[in-house]
Short mmCIF file of C-alpha atoms and ligand atoms in Angstrom, two decimals:
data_model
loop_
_atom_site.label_atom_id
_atom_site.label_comp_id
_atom_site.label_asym_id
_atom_site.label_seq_id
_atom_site.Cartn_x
_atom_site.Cartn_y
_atom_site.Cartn_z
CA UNK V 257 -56.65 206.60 226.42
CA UNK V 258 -54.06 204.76 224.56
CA UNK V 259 -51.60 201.46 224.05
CA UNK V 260 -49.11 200.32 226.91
CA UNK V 261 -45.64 201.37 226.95
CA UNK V 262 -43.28 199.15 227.98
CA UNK V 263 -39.39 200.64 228.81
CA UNK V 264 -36.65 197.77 229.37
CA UNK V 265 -33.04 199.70 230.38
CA UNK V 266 -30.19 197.80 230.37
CA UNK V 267 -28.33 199.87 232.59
CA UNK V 268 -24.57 200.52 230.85
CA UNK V 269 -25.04 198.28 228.23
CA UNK V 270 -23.52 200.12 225.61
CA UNK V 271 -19.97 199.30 224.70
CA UNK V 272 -16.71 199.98 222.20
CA UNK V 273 -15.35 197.45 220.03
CA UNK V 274 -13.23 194.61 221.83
CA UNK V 275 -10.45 193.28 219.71
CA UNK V 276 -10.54 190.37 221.53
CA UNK V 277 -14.23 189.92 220.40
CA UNK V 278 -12.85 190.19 217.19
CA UNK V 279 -13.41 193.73 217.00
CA UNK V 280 -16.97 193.07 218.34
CA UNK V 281 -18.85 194.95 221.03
CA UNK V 282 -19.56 192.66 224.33
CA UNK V 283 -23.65 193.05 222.99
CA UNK V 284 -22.45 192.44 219.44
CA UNK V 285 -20.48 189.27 220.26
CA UNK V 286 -23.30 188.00 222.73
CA UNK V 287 -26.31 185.17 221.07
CA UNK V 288 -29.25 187.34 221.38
CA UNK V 289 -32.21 186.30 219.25
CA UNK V 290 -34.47 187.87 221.24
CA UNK V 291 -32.99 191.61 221.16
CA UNK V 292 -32.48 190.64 217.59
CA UNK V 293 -36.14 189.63 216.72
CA UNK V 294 -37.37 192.83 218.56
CA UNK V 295 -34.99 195.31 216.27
CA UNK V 296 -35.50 192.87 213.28
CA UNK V 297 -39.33 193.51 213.31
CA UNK V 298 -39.06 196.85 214.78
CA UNK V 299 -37.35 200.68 214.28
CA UNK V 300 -34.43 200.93 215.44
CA UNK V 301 -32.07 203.91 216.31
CA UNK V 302 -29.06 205.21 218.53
CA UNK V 303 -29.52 207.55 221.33
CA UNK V 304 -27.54 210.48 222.71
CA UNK V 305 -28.90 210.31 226.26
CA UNK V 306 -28.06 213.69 227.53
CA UNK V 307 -26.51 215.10 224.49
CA UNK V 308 -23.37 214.11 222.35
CA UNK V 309 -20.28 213.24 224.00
CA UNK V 310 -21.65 214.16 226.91
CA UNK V 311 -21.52 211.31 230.19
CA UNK V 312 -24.20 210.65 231.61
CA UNK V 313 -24.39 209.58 235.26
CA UNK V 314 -27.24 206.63 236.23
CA UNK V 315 -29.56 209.36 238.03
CA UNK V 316 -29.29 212.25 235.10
CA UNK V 317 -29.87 209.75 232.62
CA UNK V 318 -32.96 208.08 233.76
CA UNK V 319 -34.59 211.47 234.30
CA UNK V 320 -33.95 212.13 230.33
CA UNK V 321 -35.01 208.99 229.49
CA UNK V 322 -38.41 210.01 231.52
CA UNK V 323 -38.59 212.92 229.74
CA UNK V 324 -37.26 215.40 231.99
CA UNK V 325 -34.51 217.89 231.00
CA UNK V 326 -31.75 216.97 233.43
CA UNK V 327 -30.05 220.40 232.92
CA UNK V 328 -33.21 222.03 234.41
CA UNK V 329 -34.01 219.09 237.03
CA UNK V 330 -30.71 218.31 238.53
CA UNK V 331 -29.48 221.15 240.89
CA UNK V 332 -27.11 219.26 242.67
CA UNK V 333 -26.17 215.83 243.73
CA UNK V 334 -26.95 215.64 247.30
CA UNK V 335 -30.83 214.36 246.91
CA UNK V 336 -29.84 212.04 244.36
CA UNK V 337 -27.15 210.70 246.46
CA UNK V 338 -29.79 210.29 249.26
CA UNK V 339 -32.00 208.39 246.92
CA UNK V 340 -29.04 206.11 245.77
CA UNK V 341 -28.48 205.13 249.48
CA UNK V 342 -32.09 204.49 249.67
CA UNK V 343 -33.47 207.30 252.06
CA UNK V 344 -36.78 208.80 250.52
CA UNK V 345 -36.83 212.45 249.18
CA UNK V 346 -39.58 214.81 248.94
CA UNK V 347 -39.73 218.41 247.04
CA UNK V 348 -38.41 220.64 249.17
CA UNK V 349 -35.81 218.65 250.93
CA UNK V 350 -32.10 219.97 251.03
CA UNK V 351 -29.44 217.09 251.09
CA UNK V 352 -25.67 217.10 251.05
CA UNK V 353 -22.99 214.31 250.40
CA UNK V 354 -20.79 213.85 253.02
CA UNK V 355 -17.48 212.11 254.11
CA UNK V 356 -16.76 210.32 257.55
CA UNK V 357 -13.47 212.31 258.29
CA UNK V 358 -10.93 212.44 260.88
CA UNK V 359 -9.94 215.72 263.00
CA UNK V 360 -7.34 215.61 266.01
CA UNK V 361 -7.80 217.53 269.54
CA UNK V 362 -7.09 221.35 267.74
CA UNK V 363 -10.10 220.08 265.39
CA UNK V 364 -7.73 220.19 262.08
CA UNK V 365 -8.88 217.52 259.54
CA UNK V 366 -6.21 215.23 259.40
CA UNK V 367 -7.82 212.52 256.95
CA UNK V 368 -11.07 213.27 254.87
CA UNK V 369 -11.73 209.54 254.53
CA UNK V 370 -11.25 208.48 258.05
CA UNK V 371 -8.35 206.18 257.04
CA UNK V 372 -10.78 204.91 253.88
CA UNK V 373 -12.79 203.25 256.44
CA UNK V 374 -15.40 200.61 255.52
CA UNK V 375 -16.80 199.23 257.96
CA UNK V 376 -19.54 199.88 260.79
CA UNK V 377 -20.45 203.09 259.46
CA UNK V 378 -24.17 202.10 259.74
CA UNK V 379 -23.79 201.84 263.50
CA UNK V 380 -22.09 205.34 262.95
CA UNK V 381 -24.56 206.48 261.26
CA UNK V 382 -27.44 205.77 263.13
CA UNK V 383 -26.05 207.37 266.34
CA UNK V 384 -26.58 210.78 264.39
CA UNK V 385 -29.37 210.21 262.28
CA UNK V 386 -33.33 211.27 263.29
CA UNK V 387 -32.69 214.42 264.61
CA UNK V 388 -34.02 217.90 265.25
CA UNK V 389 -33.13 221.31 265.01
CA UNK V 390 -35.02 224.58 264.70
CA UNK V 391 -38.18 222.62 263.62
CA UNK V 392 -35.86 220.98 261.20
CA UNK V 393 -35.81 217.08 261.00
CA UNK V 394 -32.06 216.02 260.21
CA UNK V 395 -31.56 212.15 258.70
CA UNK V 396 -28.08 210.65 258.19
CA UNK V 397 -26.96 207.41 256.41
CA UNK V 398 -23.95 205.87 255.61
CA UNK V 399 -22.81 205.07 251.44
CA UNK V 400 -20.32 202.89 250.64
CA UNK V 401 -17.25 203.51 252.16
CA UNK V 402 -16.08 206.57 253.66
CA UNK V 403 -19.61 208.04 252.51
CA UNK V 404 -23.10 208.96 253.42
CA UNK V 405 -25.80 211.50 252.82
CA UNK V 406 -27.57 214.10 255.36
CA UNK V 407 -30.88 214.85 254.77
CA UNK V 408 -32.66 218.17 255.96
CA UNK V 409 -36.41 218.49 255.76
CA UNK V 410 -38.46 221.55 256.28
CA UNK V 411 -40.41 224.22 254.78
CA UNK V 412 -38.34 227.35 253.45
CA UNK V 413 -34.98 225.45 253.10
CA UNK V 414 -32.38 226.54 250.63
CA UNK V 415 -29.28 225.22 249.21
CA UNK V 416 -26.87 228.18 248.44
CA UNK V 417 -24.86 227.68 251.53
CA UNK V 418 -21.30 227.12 251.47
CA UNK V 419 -19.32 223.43 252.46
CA UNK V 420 -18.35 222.40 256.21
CA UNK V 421 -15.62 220.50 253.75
CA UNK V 422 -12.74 222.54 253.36
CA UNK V 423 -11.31 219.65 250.45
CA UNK V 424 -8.07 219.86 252.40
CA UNK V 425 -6.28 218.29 255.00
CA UNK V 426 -4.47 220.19 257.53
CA UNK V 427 -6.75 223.05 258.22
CA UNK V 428 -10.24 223.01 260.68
CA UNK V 429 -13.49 222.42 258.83
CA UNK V 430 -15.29 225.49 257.26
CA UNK V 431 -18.21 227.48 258.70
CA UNK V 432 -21.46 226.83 256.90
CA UNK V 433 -21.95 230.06 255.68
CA UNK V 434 -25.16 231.27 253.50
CA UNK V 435 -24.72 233.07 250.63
CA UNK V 436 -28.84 234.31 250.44
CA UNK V 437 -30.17 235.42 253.56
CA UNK V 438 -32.85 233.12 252.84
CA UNK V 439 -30.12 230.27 253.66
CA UNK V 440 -29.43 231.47 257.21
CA UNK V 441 -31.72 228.38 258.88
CA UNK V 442 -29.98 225.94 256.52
CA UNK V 443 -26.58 226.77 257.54
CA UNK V 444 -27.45 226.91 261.35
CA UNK V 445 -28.83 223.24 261.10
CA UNK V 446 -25.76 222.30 259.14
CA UNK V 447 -23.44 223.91 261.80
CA UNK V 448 -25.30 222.43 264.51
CA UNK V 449 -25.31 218.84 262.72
CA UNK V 450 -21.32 219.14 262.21
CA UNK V 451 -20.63 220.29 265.97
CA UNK V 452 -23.01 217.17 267.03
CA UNK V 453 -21.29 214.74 264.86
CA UNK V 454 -17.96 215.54 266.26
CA UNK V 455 -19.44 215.43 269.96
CA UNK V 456 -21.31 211.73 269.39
CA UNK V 457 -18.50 210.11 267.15
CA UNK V 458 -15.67 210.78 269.36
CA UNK V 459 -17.23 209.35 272.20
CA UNK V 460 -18.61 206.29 270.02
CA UNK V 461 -17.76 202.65 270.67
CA UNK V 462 -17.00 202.34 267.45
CA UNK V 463 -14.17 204.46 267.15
CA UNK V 464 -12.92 203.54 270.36
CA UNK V 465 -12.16 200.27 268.98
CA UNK V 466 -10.69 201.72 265.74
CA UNK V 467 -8.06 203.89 267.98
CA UNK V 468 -7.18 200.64 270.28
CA UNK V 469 -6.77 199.08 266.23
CA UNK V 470 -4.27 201.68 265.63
CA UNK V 471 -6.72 203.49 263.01
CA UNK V 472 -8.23 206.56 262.54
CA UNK V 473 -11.21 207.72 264.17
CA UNK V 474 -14.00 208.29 261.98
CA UNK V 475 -15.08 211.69 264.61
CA UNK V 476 -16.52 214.16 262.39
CA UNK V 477 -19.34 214.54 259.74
CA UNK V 478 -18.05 216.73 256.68
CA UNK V 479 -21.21 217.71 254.39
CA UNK V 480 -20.60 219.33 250.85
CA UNK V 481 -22.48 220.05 247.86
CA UNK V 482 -25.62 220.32 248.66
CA UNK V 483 -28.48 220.21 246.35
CA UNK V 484 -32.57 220.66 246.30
CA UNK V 485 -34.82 218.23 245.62
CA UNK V 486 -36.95 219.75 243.15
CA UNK V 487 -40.67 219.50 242.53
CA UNK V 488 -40.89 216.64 239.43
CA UNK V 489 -44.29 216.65 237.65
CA UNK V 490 -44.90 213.39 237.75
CA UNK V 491 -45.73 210.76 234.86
CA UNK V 492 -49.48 210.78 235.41
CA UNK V 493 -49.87 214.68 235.94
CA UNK V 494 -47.47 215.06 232.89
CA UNK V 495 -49.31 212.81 230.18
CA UNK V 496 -52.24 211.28 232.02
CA UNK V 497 -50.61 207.74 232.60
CA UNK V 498 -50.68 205.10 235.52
CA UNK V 499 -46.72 204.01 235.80
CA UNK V 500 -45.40 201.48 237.70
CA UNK V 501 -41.03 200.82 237.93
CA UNK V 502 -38.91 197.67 238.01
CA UNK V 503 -35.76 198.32 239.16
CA UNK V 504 -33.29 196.43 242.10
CA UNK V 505 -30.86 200.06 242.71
CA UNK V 506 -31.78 202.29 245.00
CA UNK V 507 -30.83 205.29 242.41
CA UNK V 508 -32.81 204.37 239.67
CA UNK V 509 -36.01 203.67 242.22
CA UNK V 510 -35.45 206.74 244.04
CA UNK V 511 -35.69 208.58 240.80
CA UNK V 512 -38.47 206.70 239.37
CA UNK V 513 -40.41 207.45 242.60
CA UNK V 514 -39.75 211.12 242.39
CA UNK V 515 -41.42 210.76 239.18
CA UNK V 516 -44.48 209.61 240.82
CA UNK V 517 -44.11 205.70 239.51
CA UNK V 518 -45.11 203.17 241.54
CA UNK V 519 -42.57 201.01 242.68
CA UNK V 520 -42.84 196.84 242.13
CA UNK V 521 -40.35 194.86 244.36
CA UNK V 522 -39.63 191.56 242.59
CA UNK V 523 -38.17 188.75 244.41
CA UNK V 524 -34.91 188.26 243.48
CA UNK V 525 -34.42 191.60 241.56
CA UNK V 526 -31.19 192.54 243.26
CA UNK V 527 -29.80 195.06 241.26
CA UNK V 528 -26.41 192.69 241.31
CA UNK V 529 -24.66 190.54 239.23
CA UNK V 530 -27.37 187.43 240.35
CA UNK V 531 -30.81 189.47 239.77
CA UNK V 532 -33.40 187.38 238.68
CA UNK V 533 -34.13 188.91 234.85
CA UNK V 534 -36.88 186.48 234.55
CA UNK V 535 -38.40 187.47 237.36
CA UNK V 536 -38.76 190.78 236.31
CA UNK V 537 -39.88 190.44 232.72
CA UNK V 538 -42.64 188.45 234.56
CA UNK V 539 -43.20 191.30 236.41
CA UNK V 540 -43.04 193.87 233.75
CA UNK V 541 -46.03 191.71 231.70
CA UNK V 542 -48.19 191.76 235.37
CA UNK V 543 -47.36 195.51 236.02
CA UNK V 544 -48.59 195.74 232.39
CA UNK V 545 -52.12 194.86 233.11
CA UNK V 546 -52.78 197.27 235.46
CA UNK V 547 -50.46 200.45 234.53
CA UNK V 548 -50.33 202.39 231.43
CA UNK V 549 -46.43 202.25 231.27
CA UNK V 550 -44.09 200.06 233.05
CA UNK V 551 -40.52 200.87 233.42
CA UNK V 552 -37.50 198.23 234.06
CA UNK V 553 -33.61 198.34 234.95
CA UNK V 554 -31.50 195.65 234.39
CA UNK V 555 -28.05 196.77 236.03
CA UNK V 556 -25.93 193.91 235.57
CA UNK V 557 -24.19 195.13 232.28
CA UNK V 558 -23.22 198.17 233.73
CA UNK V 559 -21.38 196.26 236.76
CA UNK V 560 -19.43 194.29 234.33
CA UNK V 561 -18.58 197.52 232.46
CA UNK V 562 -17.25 198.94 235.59
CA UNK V 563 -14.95 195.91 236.15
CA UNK V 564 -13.87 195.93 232.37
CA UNK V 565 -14.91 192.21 232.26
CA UNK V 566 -15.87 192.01 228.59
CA UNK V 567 -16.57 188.40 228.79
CA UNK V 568 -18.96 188.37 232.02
CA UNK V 569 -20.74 191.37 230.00
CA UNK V 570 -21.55 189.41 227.02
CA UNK V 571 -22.85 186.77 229.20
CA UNK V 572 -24.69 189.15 230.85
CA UNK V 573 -26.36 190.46 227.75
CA UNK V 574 -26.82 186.35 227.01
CA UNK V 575 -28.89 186.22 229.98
CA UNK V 576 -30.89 189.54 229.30
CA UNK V 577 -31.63 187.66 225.56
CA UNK V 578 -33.46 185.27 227.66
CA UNK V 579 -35.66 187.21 229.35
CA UNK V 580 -36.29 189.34 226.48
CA UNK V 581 -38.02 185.96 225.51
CA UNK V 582 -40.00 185.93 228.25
CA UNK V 583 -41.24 189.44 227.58
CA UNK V 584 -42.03 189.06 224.26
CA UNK V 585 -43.79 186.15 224.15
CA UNK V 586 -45.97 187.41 226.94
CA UNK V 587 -46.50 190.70 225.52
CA UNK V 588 -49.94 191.71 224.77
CA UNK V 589 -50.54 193.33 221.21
CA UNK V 590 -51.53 196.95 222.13
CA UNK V 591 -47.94 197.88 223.61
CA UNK V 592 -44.69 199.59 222.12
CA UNK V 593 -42.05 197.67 223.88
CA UNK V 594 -38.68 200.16 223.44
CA UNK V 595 -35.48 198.12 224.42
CA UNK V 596 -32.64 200.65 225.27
CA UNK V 597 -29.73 201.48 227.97
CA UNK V 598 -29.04 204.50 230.00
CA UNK V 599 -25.77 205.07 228.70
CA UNK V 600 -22.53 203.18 227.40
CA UNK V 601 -19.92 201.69 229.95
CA UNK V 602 -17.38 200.23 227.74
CA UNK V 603 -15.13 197.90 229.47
CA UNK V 604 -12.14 199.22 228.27
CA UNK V 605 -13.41 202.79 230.20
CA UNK V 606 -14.05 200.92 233.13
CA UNK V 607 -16.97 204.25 233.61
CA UNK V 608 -19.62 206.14 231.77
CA UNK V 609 -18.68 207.40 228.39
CA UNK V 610 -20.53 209.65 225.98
CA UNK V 611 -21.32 206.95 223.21
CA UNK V 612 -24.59 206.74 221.97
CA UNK V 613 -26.66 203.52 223.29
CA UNK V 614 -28.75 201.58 220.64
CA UNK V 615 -32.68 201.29 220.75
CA UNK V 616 -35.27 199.35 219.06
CA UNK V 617 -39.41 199.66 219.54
CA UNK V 618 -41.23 197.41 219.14
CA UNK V 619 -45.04 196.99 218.33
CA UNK V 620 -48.36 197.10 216.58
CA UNK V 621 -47.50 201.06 215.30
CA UNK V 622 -43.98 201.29 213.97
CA UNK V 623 -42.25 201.36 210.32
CA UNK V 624 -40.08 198.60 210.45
CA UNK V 625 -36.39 198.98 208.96
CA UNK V 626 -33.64 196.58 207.51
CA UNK V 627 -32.13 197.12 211.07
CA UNK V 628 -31.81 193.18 211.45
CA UNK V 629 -29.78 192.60 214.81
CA UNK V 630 -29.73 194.45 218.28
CA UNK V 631 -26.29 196.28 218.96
CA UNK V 632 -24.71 199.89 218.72
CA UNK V 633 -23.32 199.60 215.44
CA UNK V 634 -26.78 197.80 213.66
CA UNK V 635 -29.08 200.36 215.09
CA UNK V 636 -27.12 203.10 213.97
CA UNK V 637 -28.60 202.87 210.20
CA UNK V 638 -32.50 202.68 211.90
CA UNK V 639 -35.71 204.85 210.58
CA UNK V 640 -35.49 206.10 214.27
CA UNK V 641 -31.79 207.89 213.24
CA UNK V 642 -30.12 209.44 216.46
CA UNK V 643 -32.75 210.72 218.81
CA UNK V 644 -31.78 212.29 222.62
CA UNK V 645 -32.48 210.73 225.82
CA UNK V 646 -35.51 213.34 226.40
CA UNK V 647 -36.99 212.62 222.54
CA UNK V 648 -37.59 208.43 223.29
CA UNK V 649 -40.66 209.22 225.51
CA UNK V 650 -42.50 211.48 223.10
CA UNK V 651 -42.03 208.72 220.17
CA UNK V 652 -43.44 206.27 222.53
CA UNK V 653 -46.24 207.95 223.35
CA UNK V 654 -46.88 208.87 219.81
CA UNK V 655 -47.29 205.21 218.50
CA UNK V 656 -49.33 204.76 222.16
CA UNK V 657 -51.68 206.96 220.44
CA UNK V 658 -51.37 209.41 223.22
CA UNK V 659 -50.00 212.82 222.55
CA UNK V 660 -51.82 215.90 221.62
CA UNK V 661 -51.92 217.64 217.91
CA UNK V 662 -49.25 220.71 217.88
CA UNK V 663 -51.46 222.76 215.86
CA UNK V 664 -55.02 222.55 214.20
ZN1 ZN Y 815 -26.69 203.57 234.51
ZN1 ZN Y 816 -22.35 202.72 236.18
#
């Protein structure tokens, strides 16, 4: 037994200095009493997610921050793809990410992106998804854009094959080849998938209409990359706990599934610009009653980071004040609340950078510092110092009273 645990990720809300902040970070310049009565009464730190300098994507960093070494986890980025696009991934399964391309009648690829296309790939992709070959079950879905994700599922699959892609234009796609004999059944579904894409996209309505509108045919599947989902020990077999996850992006729920969380749809939670933050710190304190840790992503900051709209990210960081309010008010007494992000996205990076994101926990258990405000540079002089993505669960745990003696 032990306290509650209570994770709020602000997904990319770490930042640089904006000179037209006045040299202030967007979380800095934002009125946050909330975040700041949280670090104020609690320890406070910076954390290196991954490791420093090092960038972490959404997926790699959430595993860390679940306590999971992403170095050892993360074979590839096919499955995580195929989470991000929603499809559900089990142990075992082999996915790759793919392009819609273009290839003329001597089957060269002329166009890797199918003339960037962007629309109607669903109906695309649902002509070659649900298949089966060699007792293998094949699933296809579209990403954004010229994207998508195939999905093979059966026992004994491997991913050391080679890529259909040949990452140039001009020349005819690439056998799948294996490179372990182990691999031959993977590479004779991925062959067969390619050949079948080509024969069912070329005939499709779809493109039909795109070669009448003067554009490129999207008539060919190109997979590359491929990666195995790996067997995750999951939360409860890990450290005994009931876990339940917040989040509105498919990523960050497809990861938190894989980690055997239960996942809590919120109305409203959109994983956009409009989610409902209140809504979910309402659901955080009900998740909280009935699960030993609860888990929540707020990705709004990070979509402001992306556009480099330092404004519309302090406003965001306004809004997730307010429903830090919520949380805190409602929080019962027995649980460490830790209030963190995934990783920085500084708007004038417009991406992912390697700086260290603050943290403050708060609860019943910690040693309070003079930290007295919630942003990158305050934290930095906490009693937590600089911790790693993979060290912020075993703290928590530690002042949940639920860890093990190392030693007699
Ligand atoms: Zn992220
Ligand atoms: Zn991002």
């Amino acid at each position: 037994m032990g306290d509650g645990i209570l994770v709020v990720i602000c997904d990319g809300l770490g930042d640089r200095p904006v000179k037209a902040l006045k040299g202030a970070t967007p979380l800095e310049s934002a009125v946050r009493p909330n975040m700041n009565h949280l670090a104020g009464r609690g320890v406070c730190g910076i954390m290196d997610i991954i490791a420093p300098g090092v960038r972490p994507g959404s997926d790699t960093a959430h595993l860390a921050l679940l306590g999971l070494d992403p170095y050892k986890v993360y074979t590839g980025r096919g499955p995580f793809e195929a989470m991000g696009v929603g499809m559900e991934v089990r142990p075992g399964d082999v996915a790759f990410r793919c392009n819609f391309s273009t290839v003329n009648d001597k089957m060269e690829v002329v166009d890797r992106r199918a003339g960037r296309i962007k629309d109607r790939t669903d109906e695309l992709a649902r002509s070659l998804d649900n298949w089966e070959f060699e007792g293998v079950k094949v699933y296809f879905k579209e990403g954004t854009e010229h994207r998508g994700v195939l999905l093979l599922r059966a026992a004994g699959l491997s991913p050391l094959v080679s890529d259909p892609d040949p990452h140039e234009e001009g020349v005819r796609p690439h056998d799948c080849v294996p490179k372990t004999p182990e691999a031959a059944l993977t590479a004779r579904v991925v062959n067969a998938f390619v050949k079948r894409s080509h024969q069912i996209l070329n005939e499709h309505p779809v493109n039909k209409e795109r070669i009448k509108a003067g554009q490129k045919p999207a008539n060919i599947i190109l997979p590359r990359g491929a990666g195995l989902m790996p067997h995750l020990p999951t939360i409860k077999e890990r450290f005994g706990m009931t876990s339940a996850a917040i989040a509105g992006v498919a990523l960050v729920k497809g990861i938190c599934r894989v980690a055997g969380m239960e996942l809590i749809d919120v109305k409203g939670a959109t994983g956009g610009l409009d989610t409902d933050m209140n809504a979910k710190a309402e659901a955080a304190l009900k998740a909280l009653e009935c699960h030993d840790m609860v888990l929540v992503n707020i990705k709004a900051a990070d979509l402001a980071g992306h556009d480099g709209d330092f404004r519309l990210k302090a406003n965001v960081a306004k809004r997730i004040d307010k429903a830090m309010g919520a949380l805190r008010k409602g929080l019962p007494s027995d649980v460490h609340l830790a209030l963190t992000a995934d990783h920085s996205t500084p708007c004038c990076a417009k991406d992912h950078t390697g700086d260290p994101v603050p943290l403050a926990i708060y609860g019943p258990n910690v040693r309070s510092d003079n930290v007295k405000s919630f942003g990158e540079r305050a934290c930095a002089l906490g009693g937590l110092g600089r911790l790693r993505g993979t060290d912020l669960l075993p703290v928590l745990l530690d002042l949940a009273g639920r860890t093990q003696k190392f030693g007699a």
